[in-house]
């Protein structure tokens, strides 16, 4: 990560190593967008050292300001604030952009209904009861129909702890979108009271 300092920045090698690791961690949070530049402005006000750190995230500047008698402490505190801001913006962006497109949903619905109608009319046109049963057995070799349960439409991603709270005592399983990996997971309650986690 490219870090530019404005003001007096005299650090020992150990302090510089600590700051480099902190800015590397910040760069990983910004890695999705590819923006890896930070500008640090250091100013002195009487006995306080003031640190102001600015980064760009999705074209928007994020600024963290912190004051402390020690310059290194002021910078690390400002970095903590900046990490919280980035995580908050990232969570807000993830929660607001994961809704299905209304037009795509409207287009896909008639196709499903149209595909379902011929199957119903084809079964209804056959008058003998026994051939209809034998045809349905051939159409469903696995032994049953598929019913969609626990739809994740309009749901926010959740963590494993939130999924365990959601499953409660009245359900045997839950499928959810994991907040950390953005993948679908299934949490199943076993008969012995423990849980199985199936990750996709």
N, C-alpha and C. Protein backbone atom coordinates (compact mmCIF):
# COMPACT_ATOMS: atom_id res chain seq x y z
N UNK A 1 0.85 -1.18 0.00
CA UNK A 1 0.00 0.00 0.00
C UNK A 1 0.89 1.24 0.00
N UNK A 2 0.56 2.20 -0.85
CA UNK A 2 1.32 3.44 -0.92
C UNK A 2 0.83 4.40 0.16
N UNK A 3 1.70 4.73 1.09
CA UNK A 3 1.36 5.63 2.19
C UNK A 3 2.22 6.87 2.06
N UNK A 4 1.57 8.02 1.97
CA UNK A 4 2.31 9.27 1.90
C UNK A 4 2.05 10.07 3.18
N UNK A 5 3.12 10.63 3.73
CA UNK A 5 3.04 11.39 4.98
C UNK A 5 3.23 12.87 4.69
N UNK A 6 2.42 13.67 5.36
CA UNK A 6 2.61 15.12 5.35
C UNK A 6 2.83 15.54 6.79
N UNK A 7 3.93 16.21 7.06
CA UNK A 7 4.27 16.56 8.43
C UNK A 7 5.47 15.77 8.90
N UNK A 8 5.85 15.95 10.15
CA UNK A 8 7.02 15.27 10.70
C UNK A 8 6.66 13.84 11.05
N UNK A 9 7.37 12.87 10.46
CA UNK A 9 7.11 11.46 10.70
C UNK A 9 8.43 10.74 10.96
N UNK A 10 8.93 10.85 12.19
CA UNK A 10 10.17 10.17 12.58
C UNK A 10 9.81 8.96 13.42
N UNK A 11 10.00 7.75 12.86
CA UNK A 11 9.66 6.52 13.56
C UNK A 11 10.89 5.63 13.64
N UNK A 12 10.95 4.86 14.69
CA UNK A 12 12.00 3.85 14.81
C UNK A 12 11.68 2.70 13.86
N UNK A 13 12.65 1.84 13.54
CA UNK A 13 12.36 0.71 12.65
C UNK A 13 11.25 -0.20 13.18
N UNK A 14 11.17 -0.40 14.50
CA UNK A 14 10.12 -1.24 15.07
C UNK A 14 8.75 -0.60 14.89
N UNK A 15 8.69 0.73 15.10
CA UNK A 15 7.42 1.44 14.91
C UNK A 15 7.02 1.43 13.44
N UNK A 16 8.01 1.61 12.56
CA UNK A 16 7.72 1.60 11.12
C UNK A 16 7.20 0.23 10.68
N UNK A 17 7.75 -0.84 11.26
CA UNK A 17 7.30 -2.20 10.93
C UNK A 17 5.87 -2.41 11.39
N UNK A 18 5.54 -1.90 12.59
CA UNK A 18 4.17 -2.01 13.10
C UNK A 18 3.18 -1.25 12.21
N UNK A 19 3.56 -0.04 11.80
CA UNK A 19 2.68 0.74 10.92
C UNK A 19 2.52 0.07 9.55
N UNK A 20 3.60 -0.52 9.04
CA UNK A 20 3.52 -1.20 7.74
C UNK A 20 2.55 -2.37 7.80
N UNK A 21 2.60 -3.13 8.91
CA UNK A 21 1.67 -4.27 9.03
C UNK A 21 0.23 -3.79 9.15
N UNK A 22 0.01 -2.67 9.85
CA UNK A 22 -1.35 -2.14 9.98
C UNK A 22 -1.87 -1.63 8.63
N UNK A 23 -1.02 -0.96 7.86
CA UNK A 23 -1.46 -0.48 6.54
C UNK A 23 -1.64 -1.64 5.57
N UNK A 24 -0.89 -2.72 5.74
CA UNK A 24 -1.10 -3.92 4.91
C UNK A 24 -2.47 -4.53 5.18
N UNK A 25 -2.84 -4.56 6.45
CA UNK A 25 -4.17 -5.06 6.82
C UNK A 25 -5.26 -4.17 6.22
N UNK A 26 -5.04 -2.86 6.24
CA UNK A 26 -5.99 -1.92 5.64
C UNK A 26 -6.08 -2.13 4.13
N UNK A 27 -4.95 -2.43 3.49
CA UNK A 27 -4.93 -2.67 2.05
C UNK A 27 -5.74 -3.90 1.69
N UNK A 28 -5.75 -4.93 2.56
CA UNK A 28 -6.54 -6.13 2.30
C UNK A 28 -8.03 -5.82 2.32
N UNK A 29 -8.43 -4.90 3.20
CA UNK A 29 -9.84 -4.50 3.22
C UNK A 29 -10.22 -3.74 1.96
N UNK A 30 -9.27 -2.99 1.41
CA UNK A 30 -9.52 -2.22 0.19
C UNK A 30 -9.24 -3.01 -1.07
N UNK A 31 -8.77 -4.25 -0.96
CA UNK A 31 -8.28 -5.03 -2.09
C UNK A 31 -9.35 -5.28 -3.14
N UNK A 32 -10.61 -5.37 -2.73
CA UNK A 32 -11.67 -5.66 -3.70
C UNK A 32 -11.78 -4.57 -4.75
N UNK A 33 -11.47 -3.35 -4.38
CA UNK A 33 -11.60 -2.24 -5.31
C UNK A 33 -10.27 -1.89 -5.97
N UNK A 34 -9.17 -2.41 -5.47
CA UNK A 34 -7.87 -2.14 -6.06
C UNK A 34 -7.27 -0.79 -5.69
N UNK A 35 -7.93 -0.04 -4.81
CA UNK A 35 -7.41 1.25 -4.40
C UNK A 35 -6.54 1.04 -3.17
N UNK A 36 -5.23 1.32 -3.32
CA UNK A 36 -4.30 1.04 -2.24
C UNK A 36 -3.43 2.24 -1.94
N UNK A 37 -4.03 3.38 -1.72
CA UNK A 37 -3.28 4.57 -1.39
C UNK A 37 -3.86 5.19 -0.13
N UNK A 38 -2.99 5.65 0.74
CA UNK A 38 -3.42 6.34 1.95
C UNK A 38 -2.57 7.58 2.13
N UNK A 39 -3.22 8.63 2.61
CA UNK A 39 -2.51 9.88 2.86
C UNK A 39 -2.64 10.21 4.35
N UNK A 40 -1.50 10.36 5.02
CA UNK A 40 -1.47 10.64 6.46
C UNK A 40 -0.96 12.06 6.65
N UNK A 41 -1.76 12.87 7.35
CA UNK A 41 -1.37 14.24 7.67
C UNK A 41 -1.13 14.31 9.18
N UNK A 42 0.10 14.67 9.56
CA UNK A 42 0.48 14.78 10.96
C UNK A 42 0.68 16.25 11.31
N UNK A 43 -0.01 16.70 12.36
CA UNK A 43 0.14 18.07 12.83
C UNK A 43 0.28 18.07 14.34
N UNK A 44 0.91 19.11 14.85
CA UNK A 44 1.08 19.23 16.30
C UNK A 44 0.25 20.40 16.80
N UNK A 45 -0.53 20.14 17.85
CA UNK A 45 -1.32 21.20 18.48
C UNK A 45 -0.99 21.19 19.96
N UNK A 46 -0.21 22.16 20.38
CA UNK A 46 0.27 22.23 21.76
C UNK A 46 0.94 20.92 22.16
N UNK A 47 0.37 20.19 23.09
CA UNK A 47 0.99 18.94 23.54
C UNK A 47 0.41 17.71 22.82
N UNK A 48 -0.55 17.90 21.91
CA UNK A 48 -1.18 16.76 21.22
C UNK A 48 -0.64 16.62 19.80
N UNK A 49 -0.51 15.37 19.38
CA UNK A 49 -0.17 15.05 17.99
C UNK A 49 -1.46 14.61 17.30
N UNK A 50 -1.75 15.22 16.18
CA UNK A 50 -3.00 14.94 15.48
C UNK A 50 -2.68 14.18 14.19
N UNK A 51 -3.39 13.05 14.00
CA UNK A 51 -3.19 12.23 12.80
C UNK A 51 -4.50 12.16 12.02
N UNK A 52 -4.40 12.45 10.74
CA UNK A 52 -5.57 12.39 9.86
C UNK A 52 -5.21 11.48 8.69
N UNK A 53 -5.98 10.39 8.51
CA UNK A 53 -5.71 9.42 7.45
C UNK A 53 -6.87 9.44 6.47
N UNK A 54 -6.55 9.53 5.19
CA UNK A 54 -7.56 9.57 4.13
C UNK A 54 -7.29 8.46 3.12
N UNK A 55 -8.33 7.67 2.81
CA UNK A 55 -8.26 6.67 1.75
C UNK A 55 -9.51 6.80 0.88
N UNK A 56 -9.40 6.34 -0.35
CA UNK A 56 -10.56 6.32 -1.24
C UNK A 56 -11.12 4.91 -1.30
N UNK A 57 -12.44 4.81 -1.18
CA UNK A 57 -13.10 3.50 -1.23
C UNK A 57 -14.31 3.62 -2.14
N UNK A 58 -14.26 2.95 -3.29
CA UNK A 58 -15.30 3.04 -4.31
C UNK A 58 -15.57 4.49 -4.70
N UNK A 59 -14.49 5.26 -4.84
CA UNK A 59 -14.62 6.64 -5.29
C UNK A 59 -15.02 7.63 -4.23
N UNK A 60 -15.17 7.19 -3.00
CA UNK A 60 -15.55 8.07 -1.91
C UNK A 60 -14.40 8.16 -0.90
N UNK A 61 -14.05 9.38 -0.47
CA UNK A 61 -12.97 9.48 0.52
C UNK A 61 -13.48 9.12 1.91
N UNK A 62 -12.71 8.31 2.61
CA UNK A 62 -12.97 7.98 4.01
C UNK A 62 -11.86 8.60 4.84
N UNK A 63 -12.26 9.35 5.87
CA UNK A 63 -11.29 10.10 6.67
C UNK A 63 -11.44 9.70 8.13
N UNK A 64 -10.31 9.47 8.78
CA UNK A 64 -10.28 9.19 10.22
C UNK A 64 -9.33 10.16 10.88
N UNK A 65 -9.79 10.79 11.97
CA UNK A 65 -9.01 11.80 12.66
C UNK A 65 -8.87 11.40 14.13
N UNK A 66 -7.64 11.47 14.66
CA UNK A 66 -7.41 11.09 16.06
C UNK A 66 -6.27 11.94 16.61
N UNK A 67 -6.38 12.28 17.90
CA UNK A 67 -5.35 13.05 18.59
C UNK A 67 -4.86 12.30 19.81
N UNK A 68 -3.53 12.43 20.08
CA UNK A 68 -2.93 11.76 21.23
C UNK A 68 -1.55 12.39 21.47
N UNK A 69 -1.06 12.38 22.71
CA UNK A 69 0.30 12.91 22.92
C UNK A 69 1.37 12.13 22.15
N UNK A 70 1.13 10.83 21.88
CA UNK A 70 2.08 10.01 21.14
C UNK A 70 1.64 9.91 19.68
N UNK A 71 2.55 10.16 18.76
CA UNK A 71 2.21 10.14 17.33
C UNK A 71 1.79 8.76 16.87
N UNK A 72 2.52 7.73 17.29
CA UNK A 72 2.22 6.36 16.87
C UNK A 72 0.83 5.94 17.36
N UNK A 73 0.49 6.29 18.59
CA UNK A 73 -0.83 5.95 19.14
C UNK A 73 -1.93 6.67 18.38
N UNK A 74 -1.69 7.92 18.02
CA UNK A 74 -2.68 8.68 17.25
C UNK A 74 -2.93 8.03 15.89
N UNK A 75 -1.85 7.57 15.23
CA UNK A 75 -2.00 6.94 13.91
C UNK A 75 -2.73 5.61 14.03
N UNK A 76 -2.36 4.79 15.01
CA UNK A 76 -3.02 3.47 15.15
C UNK A 76 -4.48 3.63 15.54
N UNK A 77 -4.80 4.63 16.36
CA UNK A 77 -6.22 4.87 16.70
C UNK A 77 -7.00 5.32 15.48
N UNK A 78 -6.39 6.16 14.65
CA UNK A 78 -7.04 6.59 13.42
C UNK A 78 -7.23 5.41 12.46
N UNK A 79 -6.25 4.50 12.43
CA UNK A 79 -6.39 3.30 11.59
C UNK A 79 -7.53 2.42 12.08
N UNK A 80 -7.69 2.30 13.40
CA UNK A 80 -8.82 1.53 13.94
C UNK A 80 -10.15 2.11 13.49
N UNK A 81 -10.28 3.44 13.57
CA UNK A 81 -11.51 4.10 13.13
C UNK A 81 -11.75 3.87 11.64
N UNK A 82 -10.68 3.95 10.87
CA UNK A 82 -10.81 3.79 9.43
C UNK A 82 -11.23 2.37 9.06
N UNK A 83 -10.70 1.37 9.75
CA UNK A 83 -11.10 -0.02 9.50
C UNK A 83 -12.59 -0.21 9.79
N UNK A 84 -13.07 0.38 10.88
CA UNK A 84 -14.50 0.27 11.21
C UNK A 84 -15.36 0.93 10.14
N UNK A 85 -14.91 2.09 9.64
CA UNK A 85 -15.65 2.77 8.57
C UNK A 85 -15.72 1.92 7.31
N UNK A 86 -14.59 1.32 6.95
CA UNK A 86 -14.57 0.50 5.73
C UNK A 86 -15.47 -0.71 5.87
N UNK A 87 -15.42 -1.38 7.03
CA UNK A 87 -16.29 -2.54 7.25
C UNK A 87 -17.77 -2.13 7.24
N UNK A 88 -18.09 -0.98 7.78
CA UNK A 88 -19.47 -0.51 7.79
C UNK A 88 -19.96 -0.21 6.37
N UNK A 89 -19.12 0.46 5.59
CA UNK A 89 -19.50 0.77 4.20
C UNK A 89 -19.61 -0.50 3.39
N UNK A 90 -18.69 -1.45 3.61
CA UNK A 90 -18.73 -2.71 2.87
C UNK A 90 -19.98 -3.51 3.20
N UNK A 91 -20.37 -3.55 4.48
CA UNK A 91 -21.58 -4.25 4.89
C UNK A 91 -22.81 -3.59 4.29
N UNK A 92 -22.84 -2.27 4.32
CA UNK A 92 -23.98 -1.52 3.75
C UNK A 92 -24.07 -1.78 2.26
N UNK A 93 -22.93 -1.76 1.57
CA UNK A 93 -22.94 -2.01 0.12
C UNK A 93 -23.41 -3.43 -0.17
N UNK A 94 -22.94 -4.41 0.60
CA UNK A 94 -23.31 -5.81 0.38
C UNK A 94 -24.80 -6.02 0.61
N UNK A 95 -25.36 -5.41 1.66
CA UNK A 95 -26.77 -5.61 2.00
C UNK A 95 -27.70 -4.93 1.02
N UNK A 96 -27.28 -3.80 0.43
CA UNK A 96 -28.17 -3.08 -0.47
C UNK A 96 -28.07 -3.55 -1.91
N UNK A 97 -27.00 -4.21 -2.31
CA UNK A 97 -26.86 -4.60 -3.71
C UNK A 97 -27.23 -6.06 -3.97
N UNK A 98 -27.66 -6.79 -2.98
CA UNK A 98 -27.96 -8.20 -3.17
C UNK A 98 -29.45 -8.47 -3.31
N UNK A 99 -30.19 -7.54 -3.89
CA UNK A 99 -31.60 -7.77 -4.13
C UNK A 99 -31.79 -8.19 -5.58
N UNK A 100 -32.73 -9.10 -5.87
CA UNK A 100 -32.92 -9.53 -7.25
C UNK A 100 -33.53 -8.42 -8.09
N UNK A 101 -33.18 -8.42 -9.36
CA UNK A 101 -33.72 -7.43 -10.28
C UNK A 101 -35.19 -7.73 -10.54
N UNK A 102 -36.06 -6.71 -10.40
CA UNK A 102 -37.50 -6.91 -10.55
C UNK A 102 -37.86 -7.36 -11.97
N UNK A 103 -37.18 -6.83 -12.98
CA UNK A 103 -37.48 -7.22 -14.35
C UNK A 103 -37.11 -8.68 -14.61
N UNK A 104 -35.95 -9.08 -14.11
CA UNK A 104 -35.53 -10.47 -14.30
C UNK A 104 -36.47 -11.42 -13.59
N UNK A 105 -36.96 -11.03 -12.41
CA UNK A 105 -37.90 -11.87 -11.67
C UNK A 105 -39.22 -11.98 -12.41
N UNK A 106 -39.70 -10.88 -12.99
CA UNK A 106 -40.97 -10.89 -13.72
C UNK A 106 -40.86 -11.73 -14.99
N UNK A 107 -39.71 -11.70 -15.65
CA UNK A 107 -39.53 -12.47 -16.88
C UNK A 107 -39.44 -13.96 -16.57
N UNK A 108 -38.79 -14.32 -15.47
CA UNK A 108 -38.61 -15.74 -15.17
C UNK A 108 -39.88 -16.40 -14.66
N UNK A 109 -40.79 -15.66 -14.06
CA UNK A 109 -42.01 -16.23 -13.51
C UNK A 109 -42.93 -16.81 -14.60
N UNK A 110 -43.27 -16.09 -15.69
CA UNK A 110 -44.15 -16.67 -16.70
C UNK A 110 -43.58 -17.92 -17.34
N UNK A 111 -42.27 -18.00 -17.52
CA UNK A 111 -41.67 -19.19 -18.12
C UNK A 111 -41.88 -20.41 -17.24
N UNK A 112 -41.74 -20.23 -15.94
CA UNK A 112 -41.94 -21.36 -15.02
C UNK A 112 -43.40 -21.81 -15.03
N UNK A 113 -44.33 -20.83 -15.07
CA UNK A 113 -45.75 -21.18 -15.10
C UNK A 113 -46.11 -21.85 -16.42
N UNK A 114 -45.54 -21.34 -17.51
CA UNK A 114 -45.83 -21.93 -18.82
C UNK A 114 -45.29 -23.35 -18.90
N UNK A 115 -44.14 -23.58 -18.31
CA UNK A 115 -43.56 -24.92 -18.33
C UNK A 115 -44.37 -25.88 -17.45
N UNK A 116 -44.97 -25.35 -16.40
CA UNK A 116 -45.75 -26.21 -15.49
C UNK A 116 -47.12 -26.56 -16.07
N UNK A 117 -47.72 -25.67 -16.89
CA UNK A 117 -49.06 -25.92 -17.42
C UNK A 117 -49.13 -27.13 -18.33
N UNK A 118 -48.24 -27.34 -19.31
CA UNK A 118 -48.35 -28.52 -20.16
C UNK A 118 -48.25 -29.82 -19.37
N UNK A 119 -47.46 -29.85 -18.34
CA UNK A 119 -47.34 -31.08 -17.55
C UNK A 119 -48.66 -31.41 -16.88
N UNK A 120 -49.38 -30.39 -16.39
CA UNK A 120 -50.66 -30.63 -15.75
C UNK A 120 -51.71 -31.06 -16.78
N UNK A 121 -51.72 -30.37 -17.94
CA UNK A 121 -52.71 -30.71 -18.95
C UNK A 121 -52.43 -32.08 -19.55
N UNK A 122 -51.12 -32.45 -19.66
CA UNK A 122 -50.78 -33.77 -20.18
C UNK A 122 -51.25 -34.87 -19.26
N UNK A 123 -51.15 -34.71 -17.95
CA UNK A 123 -51.62 -35.70 -17.00
C UNK A 123 -53.14 -35.74 -16.95
N UNK A 124 -53.78 -34.59 -17.14
CA UNK A 124 -55.24 -34.54 -17.06
C UNK A 124 -55.89 -35.18 -18.28
N UNK A 125 -55.21 -35.16 -19.45
CA UNK A 125 -55.82 -35.72 -20.66
C UNK A 125 -55.86 -37.24 -20.62
N UNK A 126 -55.04 -37.88 -19.81
CA UNK A 126 -55.03 -39.33 -19.71
C UNK A 126 -56.13 -39.76 -18.75
N UNK A 127 -57.12 -40.46 -19.25
CA UNK A 127 -58.26 -40.86 -18.42
C UNK A 127 -58.00 -42.09 -17.58
N UNK A 128 -57.31 -43.13 -18.06
CA UNK A 128 -57.10 -44.30 -17.20
C UNK A 128 -56.21 -43.94 -16.01
N UNK A 129 -56.58 -44.48 -14.84
CA UNK A 129 -55.86 -44.13 -13.62
C UNK A 129 -54.52 -44.86 -13.54
N UNK A 130 -54.48 -46.14 -13.93
CA UNK A 130 -53.24 -46.91 -13.78
C UNK A 130 -52.12 -46.40 -14.68
N UNK A 131 -52.35 -46.08 -15.98
CA UNK A 131 -51.25 -45.57 -16.78
C UNK A 131 -50.71 -44.24 -16.24
N UNK A 132 -51.59 -43.41 -15.69
CA UNK A 132 -51.13 -42.13 -15.16
C UNK A 132 -50.18 -42.36 -13.99
N UNK A 133 -50.48 -43.34 -13.14
CA UNK A 133 -49.61 -43.63 -12.02
C UNK A 133 -48.26 -44.16 -12.49
N UNK A 134 -48.30 -45.03 -13.49
CA UNK A 134 -47.04 -45.58 -13.98
C UNK A 134 -46.20 -44.50 -14.66
N UNK A 135 -46.86 -43.54 -15.36
CA UNK A 135 -46.13 -42.45 -15.98
C UNK A 135 -45.49 -41.56 -14.93
N UNK A 136 -46.22 -41.31 -13.83
CA UNK A 136 -45.66 -40.45 -12.80
C UNK A 136 -44.48 -41.13 -12.11
N UNK A 137 -44.51 -42.45 -12.02
CA UNK A 137 -43.37 -43.15 -11.44
C UNK A 137 -42.15 -43.04 -12.34
N UNK A 138 -42.37 -43.11 -13.65
CA UNK A 138 -41.25 -42.97 -14.59
C UNK A 138 -40.70 -41.55 -14.56
N UNK A 139 -41.58 -40.55 -14.40
CA UNK A 139 -41.13 -39.15 -14.41
C UNK A 139 -40.37 -38.80 -13.15
N UNK A 140 -40.64 -39.50 -12.05
CA UNK A 140 -39.98 -39.20 -10.79
C UNK A 140 -39.21 -40.44 -10.30
N UNK A 141 -38.06 -40.73 -10.89
CA UNK A 141 -37.32 -41.93 -10.51
C UNK A 141 -36.72 -41.83 -9.10
N UNK A 142 -36.52 -40.63 -8.59
CA UNK A 142 -35.90 -40.49 -7.27
C UNK A 142 -36.89 -40.75 -6.14
N UNK A 143 -38.17 -40.78 -6.43
CA UNK A 143 -39.14 -41.14 -5.41
C UNK A 143 -39.93 -40.01 -4.82
N UNK A 144 -39.88 -38.81 -5.33
CA UNK A 144 -40.71 -37.75 -4.75
C UNK A 144 -40.51 -36.42 -5.44
N UNK A 145 -41.35 -35.50 -5.05
CA UNK A 145 -41.27 -34.15 -5.58
C UNK A 145 -40.29 -33.32 -4.76
N UNK A 146 -39.87 -32.22 -5.34
CA UNK A 146 -38.96 -31.30 -4.66
C UNK A 146 -39.77 -30.07 -4.25
N UNK A 147 -39.73 -29.75 -2.98
CA UNK A 147 -40.38 -28.56 -2.46
C UNK A 147 -39.31 -27.60 -1.95
N UNK A 148 -39.42 -26.35 -2.33
CA UNK A 148 -38.46 -25.34 -1.87
C UNK A 148 -38.86 -24.86 -0.48
N UNK A 149 -37.94 -24.99 0.46
CA UNK A 149 -38.19 -24.54 1.83
C UNK A 149 -37.10 -23.58 2.24
N UNK A 150 -37.43 -22.72 3.19
CA UNK A 150 -36.47 -21.77 3.76
C UNK A 150 -35.82 -20.93 2.66
N UNK A 151 -36.66 -20.28 1.86
CA UNK A 151 -36.16 -19.45 0.77
C UNK A 151 -35.36 -18.29 1.34
N UNK A 152 -34.22 -17.99 0.74
CA UNK A 152 -33.36 -16.92 1.23
C UNK A 152 -33.61 -15.61 0.49
N UNK A 153 -34.73 -15.51 -0.23
CA UNK A 153 -35.03 -14.28 -0.95
C UNK A 153 -35.27 -13.16 0.06
N UNK A 154 -34.71 -11.98 -0.22
CA UNK A 154 -34.84 -10.79 0.62
C UNK A 154 -34.28 -11.01 2.02
N UNK A 155 -33.31 -11.88 2.20
CA UNK A 155 -32.68 -12.08 3.50
C UNK A 155 -31.25 -11.57 3.44
N UNK A 156 -30.78 -11.05 4.56
CA UNK A 156 -29.42 -10.57 4.63
C UNK A 156 -28.48 -11.75 4.92
N UNK A 157 -27.23 -11.67 4.50
CA UNK A 157 -26.27 -12.70 4.87
C UNK A 157 -26.10 -12.73 6.39
N UNK A 158 -25.82 -13.91 6.94
CA UNK A 158 -25.66 -14.03 8.38
C UNK A 158 -24.45 -14.87 8.71
N UNK A 159 -24.03 -14.76 9.96
CA UNK A 159 -22.90 -15.55 10.44
C UNK A 159 -23.40 -16.88 10.98
N UNK A 160 -22.47 -17.75 11.34
CA UNK A 160 -22.84 -19.06 11.88
C UNK A 160 -23.58 -18.91 13.21
N UNK A 161 -23.14 -17.97 14.06
CA UNK A 161 -23.82 -17.76 15.34
C UNK A 161 -25.26 -17.29 15.14
N UNK A 162 -25.46 -16.39 14.17
CA UNK A 162 -26.81 -15.92 13.89
C UNK A 162 -27.68 -17.05 13.35
N UNK A 163 -27.10 -17.94 12.55
CA UNK A 163 -27.85 -19.08 12.02
C UNK A 163 -28.25 -20.03 13.14
N UNK A 164 -27.36 -20.22 14.13
CA UNK A 164 -27.70 -21.10 15.25
C UNK A 164 -28.82 -20.51 16.09
N UNK A 165 -28.82 -19.17 16.25
CA UNK A 165 -29.93 -18.53 16.97
C UNK A 165 -31.22 -18.63 16.17
N UNK A 166 -31.11 -18.52 14.84
CA UNK A 166 -32.30 -18.58 13.98
C UNK A 166 -32.92 -19.98 13.97
N UNK A 167 -32.08 -21.01 14.03
CA UNK A 167 -32.61 -22.37 13.98
C UNK A 167 -33.42 -22.69 15.24
N UNK A 168 -33.02 -22.12 16.39
CA UNK A 168 -33.79 -22.27 17.62
C UNK A 168 -34.04 -23.71 18.00
N UNK A 169 -35.20 -23.97 18.58
CA UNK A 169 -35.54 -25.33 19.01
C UNK A 169 -36.64 -25.95 18.17
N UNK A 170 -37.28 -25.16 17.30
CA UNK A 170 -38.42 -25.67 16.55
C UNK A 170 -38.07 -26.12 15.13
N UNK A 171 -36.82 -25.97 14.70
CA UNK A 171 -36.44 -26.33 13.34
C UNK A 171 -35.30 -27.33 13.38
N UNK A 172 -35.21 -28.14 12.31
CA UNK A 172 -34.15 -29.14 12.21
C UNK A 172 -32.99 -28.68 11.34
N UNK A 173 -33.24 -27.68 10.45
CA UNK A 173 -32.19 -27.23 9.55
C UNK A 173 -32.48 -25.80 9.12
N UNK A 174 -31.44 -25.14 8.60
CA UNK A 174 -31.58 -23.80 8.02
C UNK A 174 -30.52 -23.65 6.94
N UNK A 175 -30.90 -23.05 5.83
CA UNK A 175 -29.93 -22.71 4.80
C UNK A 175 -29.79 -21.20 4.79
N UNK A 176 -28.56 -20.71 4.67
CA UNK A 176 -28.33 -19.28 4.75
C UNK A 176 -27.11 -18.90 3.94
N UNK A 177 -27.03 -17.61 3.62
CA UNK A 177 -25.89 -17.07 2.90
C UNK A 177 -24.89 -16.57 3.93
N UNK A 178 -23.68 -17.15 3.92
CA UNK A 178 -22.69 -16.82 4.93
C UNK A 178 -22.14 -15.42 4.68
N UNK A 179 -22.05 -14.62 5.73
CA UNK A 179 -21.61 -13.23 5.61
C UNK A 179 -20.12 -13.13 5.29
N UNK A 180 -19.33 -14.09 5.73
CA UNK A 180 -17.88 -14.02 5.51
C UNK A 180 -17.47 -14.50 4.12
N UNK A 181 -18.08 -15.59 3.65
CA UNK A 181 -17.63 -16.20 2.40
C UNK A 181 -18.58 -15.95 1.22
N UNK A 182 -19.77 -15.37 1.48
CA UNK A 182 -20.79 -15.15 0.44
C UNK A 182 -21.18 -16.44 -0.27
N UNK A 183 -21.21 -17.55 0.48
CA UNK A 183 -21.64 -18.84 -0.06
C UNK A 183 -22.80 -19.38 0.75
N UNK A 184 -23.57 -20.26 0.14
CA UNK A 184 -24.71 -20.85 0.82
C UNK A 184 -24.25 -21.99 1.72
N UNK A 185 -24.69 -21.96 2.96
CA UNK A 185 -24.38 -23.00 3.93
C UNK A 185 -25.69 -23.58 4.45
N UNK A 186 -25.65 -24.83 4.87
CA UNK A 186 -26.81 -25.49 5.48
C UNK A 186 -26.39 -25.97 6.86
N UNK A 187 -27.16 -25.57 7.87
CA UNK A 187 -26.90 -25.98 9.25
C UNK A 187 -27.99 -26.97 9.64
N UNK A 188 -27.60 -28.19 10.02
CA UNK A 188 -28.54 -29.26 10.32
C UNK A 188 -28.36 -29.70 11.77
N UNK A 189 -29.49 -29.81 12.50
CA UNK A 189 -29.43 -30.31 13.87
C UNK A 189 -29.44 -31.83 13.86
N UNK A 190 -28.48 -32.44 14.53
CA UNK A 190 -28.40 -33.89 14.60
C UNK A 190 -29.28 -34.41 15.74
N UNK A 191 -29.51 -35.71 15.74
CA UNK A 191 -30.36 -36.31 16.77
C UNK A 191 -29.72 -36.24 18.16
N UNK A 192 -28.37 -36.19 18.20
CA UNK A 192 -27.71 -36.13 19.50
C UNK A 192 -27.61 -34.70 20.04
N UNK A 193 -28.20 -33.71 19.34
CA UNK A 193 -28.21 -32.33 19.82
C UNK A 193 -27.10 -31.48 19.25
N UNK A 194 -26.13 -32.08 18.58
CA UNK A 194 -25.05 -31.31 17.94
C UNK A 194 -25.51 -30.88 16.55
N UNK A 195 -24.62 -30.15 15.84
CA UNK A 195 -24.96 -29.60 14.53
C UNK A 195 -23.98 -30.07 13.48
N UNK A 196 -24.47 -30.21 12.25
CA UNK A 196 -23.63 -30.44 11.08
C UNK A 196 -23.72 -29.19 10.20
N UNK A 197 -22.57 -28.71 9.71
CA UNK A 197 -22.53 -27.55 8.84
C UNK A 197 -22.09 -28.02 7.45
N UNK A 198 -22.95 -27.82 6.47
CA UNK A 198 -22.65 -28.20 5.08
C UNK A 198 -22.34 -26.91 4.34
N UNK A 199 -21.09 -26.83 3.83
CA UNK A 199 -20.64 -25.63 3.13
C UNK A 199 -20.61 -25.90 1.64
N UNK A 200 -21.06 -24.91 0.86
CA UNK A 200 -21.06 -25.08 -0.60
C UNK A 200 -19.74 -24.62 -1.18
